[in-house]
């Protein structure tokens, strides 16, 4: 009886695919066959592989744009094949040093760009929050409590981010409850307050480092039918969301 094929692990596949050329030149190489098959089966590995190829393509594009000085190759060969001399001027190595510095700068820039692009955007985060609020007349909360301190203790126990300081006007209100949300491996907290009108005011909190570059606009804006205000406080991004009348929101946030 023929033994069934054993799938390789994602870690092994990543190890192999990290050497895969971004232009697909290795597609027929049997070394990569099992890793490519695993990427076709596993969505997470497929996403990682697509990002890896995009990053490699960006590196290749940046390197192609570098025009080394014509004197670089002779200078390197001169250093390799000539006998060392204590009288050799350091100036002969400057072209090679310059090339190394240029390449290092390119790699550093691309790495920063890649790491930032891997982070979810502010709009993606907002859409995730709106999705939670669209579950019904009220979000499905983990803990129902009118006590703000109790809700914040619960969020702390769940390792969910919390607001460094809740506005004093909000502390005067009762809460409805709270929720710890695992969003693609990133934690978000939600605390809901009941306004005097009976409308709910939702406070979402996330570590600002979770997202890519953030540009905040002051004041309350309308997004997808919600009134939204964003604040950056002590490394946390606070997002207030409500469909309450604007005058009431201005009073409390």
Short mmCIF file of C-alpha atoms in Angstrom, two decimals:
data_model
loop_
_atom_site.label_atom_id
_atom_site.label_comp_id
_atom_site.label_asym_id
_atom_site.label_seq_id
_atom_site.Cartn_x
_atom_site.Cartn_y
_atom_site.Cartn_z
CA UNK A 1 0.00 0.00 0.00
CA UNK A 2 1.33 3.39 -0.97
CA UNK A 3 2.16 5.59 1.99
CA UNK A 4 0.30 8.91 2.02
CA UNK A 5 2.38 12.00 1.58
CA UNK A 6 3.12 13.96 4.73
CA UNK A 7 2.61 17.71 4.46
CA UNK A 8 5.56 19.82 5.48
CA UNK A 9 5.16 22.35 8.26
CA UNK A 10 4.69 26.04 7.56
CA UNK A 11 8.00 26.77 9.29
CA UNK A 12 9.83 24.41 6.94
CA UNK A 13 7.95 25.85 3.95
CA UNK A 14 8.89 29.41 4.96
CA UNK A 15 12.53 28.37 5.28
CA UNK A 16 12.50 27.06 1.72
CA UNK A 17 10.37 29.79 0.19
CA UNK A 18 12.55 32.54 1.68
CA UNK A 19 15.08 31.54 -1.00
CA UNK A 20 12.47 31.53 -3.80
CA UNK A 21 13.14 34.18 -6.46
CA UNK A 22 10.37 36.75 -6.71
CA UNK A 23 10.18 36.53 -10.52
CA UNK A 24 9.07 32.88 -10.45
CA UNK A 25 12.30 31.55 -11.94
CA UNK A 26 12.28 28.71 -9.39
CA UNK A 27 8.73 27.54 -10.11
CA UNK A 28 9.88 24.28 -11.72
CA UNK A 29 12.64 23.56 -9.22
CA UNK A 30 11.74 20.34 -7.31
CA UNK A 31 13.34 21.75 -4.17
CA UNK A 32 10.43 24.15 -3.80
CA UNK A 33 7.62 21.82 -4.94
CA UNK A 34 6.34 20.73 -1.53
CA UNK A 35 6.65 24.24 -0.09
CA UNK A 36 4.67 25.71 -3.00
CA UNK A 37 1.99 23.04 -2.59
CA UNK A 38 1.75 23.84 1.11
CA UNK A 39 1.36 27.55 0.31
CA UNK A 40 -1.47 26.67 -2.07
CA UNK A 41 -3.24 24.78 0.74
CA UNK A 42 -2.68 27.14 3.65
CA UNK A 43 -4.14 30.70 3.41
CA UNK A 44 -1.85 32.11 6.11
CA UNK A 45 1.25 30.74 4.41
CA UNK A 46 -0.04 32.00 1.06
CA UNK A 47 -0.40 35.53 2.49
CA UNK A 48 3.10 35.37 3.98
CA UNK A 49 4.54 34.12 0.67
CA UNK A 50 2.83 36.90 -1.32
CA UNK A 51 4.19 39.53 1.08
CA UNK A 52 7.65 37.94 0.92
CA UNK A 53 7.70 38.05 -2.88
CA UNK A 54 6.50 41.66 -2.89
CA UNK A 55 9.26 42.58 -0.47
CA UNK A 56 11.90 40.76 -2.53
CA UNK A 57 10.64 42.49 -5.68
CA UNK A 58 10.95 45.86 -3.96
CA UNK A 59 14.50 45.07 -2.87
CA UNK A 60 15.41 44.02 -6.42
CA UNK A 61 13.89 47.19 -7.86
CA UNK A 62 15.84 49.37 -5.44
CA UNK A 63 19.09 47.55 -6.14
CA UNK A 64 18.55 47.89 -9.90
CA UNK A 65 18.29 51.63 -9.45
CA UNK A 66 21.74 51.85 -7.87
CA UNK A 67 24.47 52.92 -10.27
CA UNK A 68 27.84 52.14 -8.66
CA UNK A 69 30.77 54.32 -9.70
CA UNK A 70 32.85 52.99 -12.58
CA UNK A 71 35.89 52.91 -10.32
CA UNK A 72 34.26 50.57 -7.80
CA UNK A 73 35.13 47.24 -9.44
CA UNK A 74 38.80 48.12 -10.11
CA UNK A 75 39.11 49.40 -6.55
CA UNK A 76 37.73 46.16 -5.09
CA UNK A 77 39.88 43.97 -7.33
CA UNK A 78 42.89 46.05 -6.50
CA UNK A 79 42.27 45.43 -2.83
CA UNK A 80 41.79 41.70 -3.37
CA UNK A 81 44.78 40.93 -5.55
CA UNK A 82 47.34 43.49 -4.48
CA UNK A 83 49.70 42.78 -1.64
CA UNK A 84 48.75 44.73 1.48
CA UNK A 85 50.80 47.79 2.13
CA UNK A 86 50.83 49.94 5.22
CA UNK A 87 51.31 52.94 2.94
CA UNK A 88 48.09 52.25 0.96
CA UNK A 89 45.83 55.26 1.17
CA UNK A 90 42.42 54.80 2.75
CA UNK A 91 41.01 56.83 -0.13
CA UNK A 92 41.27 53.76 -2.38
CA UNK A 93 38.54 52.07 -0.31
CA UNK A 94 36.10 54.99 -0.29
CA UNK A 95 34.16 53.85 -3.40
CA UNK A 96 33.54 50.41 -1.88
CA UNK A 97 32.56 51.98 1.43
CA UNK A 98 30.17 54.32 -0.33
CA UNK A 99 28.52 51.39 -2.13
CA UNK A 100 28.05 49.54 1.17
CA UNK A 101 26.48 52.60 2.77
CA UNK A 102 24.11 53.09 -0.17
CA UNK A 103 23.02 49.44 -0.04
CA UNK A 104 22.54 49.61 3.74
CA UNK A 105 20.39 52.71 3.32
CA UNK A 106 18.23 51.00 0.71
CA UNK A 107 17.71 47.92 2.87
CA UNK A 108 16.86 50.03 5.92
CA UNK A 109 14.36 52.14 3.96
CA UNK A 110 12.70 49.13 2.34
CA UNK A 111 12.53 47.29 5.67
CA UNK A 112 10.81 50.25 7.29
CA UNK A 113 8.40 50.58 4.40
CA UNK A 114 7.67 46.86 4.45
CA UNK A 115 7.07 46.73 8.19
CA UNK A 116 4.71 49.70 8.02
CA UNK A 117 2.81 48.28 5.06
CA UNK A 118 2.34 44.99 6.94
CA UNK A 119 0.34 46.80 9.60
CA UNK A 120 -3.40 47.27 9.23
CA UNK A 121 -4.54 50.74 8.26
CA UNK A 122 -6.68 53.10 10.31
CA UNK A 123 -9.61 52.60 7.92
CA UNK A 124 -9.37 48.81 8.32
CA UNK A 125 -9.43 49.24 12.09
CA UNK A 126 -12.46 51.53 11.88
CA UNK A 127 -14.30 49.09 9.62
CA UNK A 128 -13.61 46.30 12.13
CA UNK A 129 -15.08 48.48 14.89
CA UNK A 130 -18.15 49.33 12.81
CA UNK A 131 -18.64 45.61 12.15
CA UNK A 132 -18.80 44.97 15.91
CA UNK A 133 -21.42 47.71 16.27
CA UNK A 134 -23.53 46.31 13.44
CA UNK A 135 -24.31 43.09 15.33
CA UNK A 136 -27.67 44.47 16.50
CA UNK A 137 -29.21 47.27 18.52
CA UNK A 138 -26.27 46.88 20.91
CA UNK A 139 -22.92 45.11 20.57
CA UNK A 140 -22.49 41.63 22.00
CA UNK A 141 -20.48 42.45 25.14
CA UNK A 142 -18.39 40.07 27.23
CA UNK A 143 -19.28 41.69 30.54
CA UNK A 144 -22.44 43.61 31.43
CA UNK A 145 -21.83 46.08 34.24
CA UNK A 146 -22.73 49.70 35.11
CA UNK A 147 -19.39 50.05 36.92
CA UNK A 148 -16.56 51.58 34.88
CA UNK A 149 -13.83 50.35 37.23
CA UNK A 150 -15.18 46.78 36.99
CA UNK A 151 -15.15 46.91 33.20
CA UNK A 152 -11.59 48.20 33.15
CA UNK A 153 -10.48 45.43 35.52
CA UNK A 154 -12.02 42.87 33.20
CA UNK A 155 -10.19 44.32 30.18
CA UNK A 156 -6.94 44.31 32.11
CA UNK A 157 -7.43 40.62 32.95
CA UNK A 158 -7.92 39.92 29.23
CA UNK A 159 -4.72 41.84 28.32
CA UNK A 160 -6.81 44.26 26.26
CA UNK A 161 -5.62 47.88 25.93
CA UNK A 162 -7.38 50.51 28.02
CA UNK A 163 -7.73 54.27 27.86
CA UNK A 164 -4.91 55.88 29.87
CA UNK A 165 -7.50 58.32 31.22
CA UNK A 166 -11.26 58.36 30.68
CA UNK A 167 -12.67 61.91 30.37
CA UNK A 168 -14.19 63.13 33.63
CA UNK A 169 -17.55 63.73 31.95
CA UNK A 170 -17.70 60.07 30.91
CA UNK A 171 -16.79 58.86 34.38
CA UNK A 172 -20.03 60.46 35.55
CA UNK A 173 -22.01 58.04 33.35
CA UNK A 174 -22.85 54.42 33.93
CA UNK A 175 -21.35 51.86 31.61
CA UNK A 176 -23.32 49.15 29.84
CA UNK A 177 -20.36 46.80 29.74
CA UNK A 178 -17.20 45.98 27.85
CA UNK A 179 -15.66 43.58 25.37
CA UNK A 180 -12.11 42.33 24.64
CA UNK A 181 -11.74 41.80 20.89
CA UNK A 182 -9.06 39.71 19.21
CA UNK A 183 -8.68 41.32 15.79
CA UNK A 184 -6.27 39.30 13.62
CA UNK A 185 -4.08 38.63 16.63
CA UNK A 186 -4.26 42.25 17.86
CA UNK A 187 -6.24 43.15 20.96
CA UNK A 188 -8.89 45.87 20.98
CA UNK A 189 -11.03 46.94 23.92
CA UNK A 190 -14.57 48.27 23.79
CA UNK A 191 -16.31 50.05 26.66
CA UNK A 192 -19.89 51.22 26.21
CA UNK A 193 -21.41 54.17 28.10
CA UNK A 194 -25.10 55.06 28.31
CA UNK A 195 -25.76 58.72 27.57
CA UNK A 196 -28.66 60.61 29.24
CA UNK A 197 -30.61 60.39 25.95
CA UNK A 198 -30.43 56.59 26.17
CA UNK A 199 -28.03 56.40 23.22
CA UNK A 200 -24.77 54.50 23.64
CA UNK A 201 -21.30 55.97 23.36
CA UNK A 202 -18.70 53.36 22.40
CA UNK A 203 -15.04 53.76 23.31
CA UNK A 204 -12.62 51.59 21.31
CA UNK A 205 -8.97 51.46 22.37
CA UNK A 206 -6.00 49.95 20.52
CA UNK A 207 -2.24 50.25 20.86
CA UNK A 208 -1.30 52.86 18.25
CA UNK A 209 1.78 50.82 17.24
CA UNK A 210 -0.56 48.14 15.94
CA UNK A 211 -1.56 50.34 13.02
CA UNK A 212 0.45 51.91 10.23
CA UNK A 213 1.04 55.63 9.93
CA UNK A 214 -1.83 57.56 11.52
CA UNK A 215 -2.86 61.11 10.68
CA UNK A 216 -5.58 62.35 13.01
CA UNK A 217 -8.04 65.09 12.18
CA UNK A 218 -9.32 67.04 15.19
CA UNK A 219 -12.99 67.11 16.08
CA UNK A 220 -15.95 64.83 15.52
CA UNK A 221 -16.52 63.51 11.99
CA UNK A 222 -19.24 61.43 10.42
CA UNK A 223 -18.10 58.07 9.05
CA UNK A 224 -20.45 55.36 7.77
CA UNK A 225 -23.37 56.99 9.55
CA UNK A 226 -21.53 57.21 12.89
CA UNK A 227 -20.14 60.22 14.71
CA UNK A 228 -16.46 59.46 15.33
CA UNK A 229 -13.65 61.21 17.17
CA UNK A 230 -10.06 59.91 17.39
CA UNK A 231 -7.50 60.77 20.04
CA UNK A 232 -3.90 59.68 20.54
CA UNK A 233 -3.05 59.48 24.23
CA UNK A 234 0.08 57.93 25.78
CA UNK A 235 0.61 55.48 22.92
CA UNK A 236 -3.04 54.44 22.74
CA UNK A 237 -5.50 55.31 19.99
CA UNK A 238 -8.91 56.13 21.43
CA UNK A 239 -11.91 56.08 19.12
CA UNK A 240 -15.26 57.41 20.34
CA UNK A 241 -18.21 56.21 18.25
CA UNK A 242 -21.89 57.03 18.66
CA UNK A 243 -25.05 57.86 16.74
CA UNK A 244 -26.21 60.24 19.49
CA UNK A 245 -26.99 63.87 18.58
CA UNK A 246 -23.90 66.01 18.10
CA UNK A 247 -24.66 68.49 20.95
CA UNK A 248 -24.81 65.63 23.44
CA UNK A 249 -21.54 64.11 22.17
CA UNK A 250 -19.73 67.43 22.37
CA UNK A 251 -20.74 67.69 26.01
CA UNK A 252 -19.36 64.30 26.97
CA UNK A 253 -16.27 63.84 24.79
#
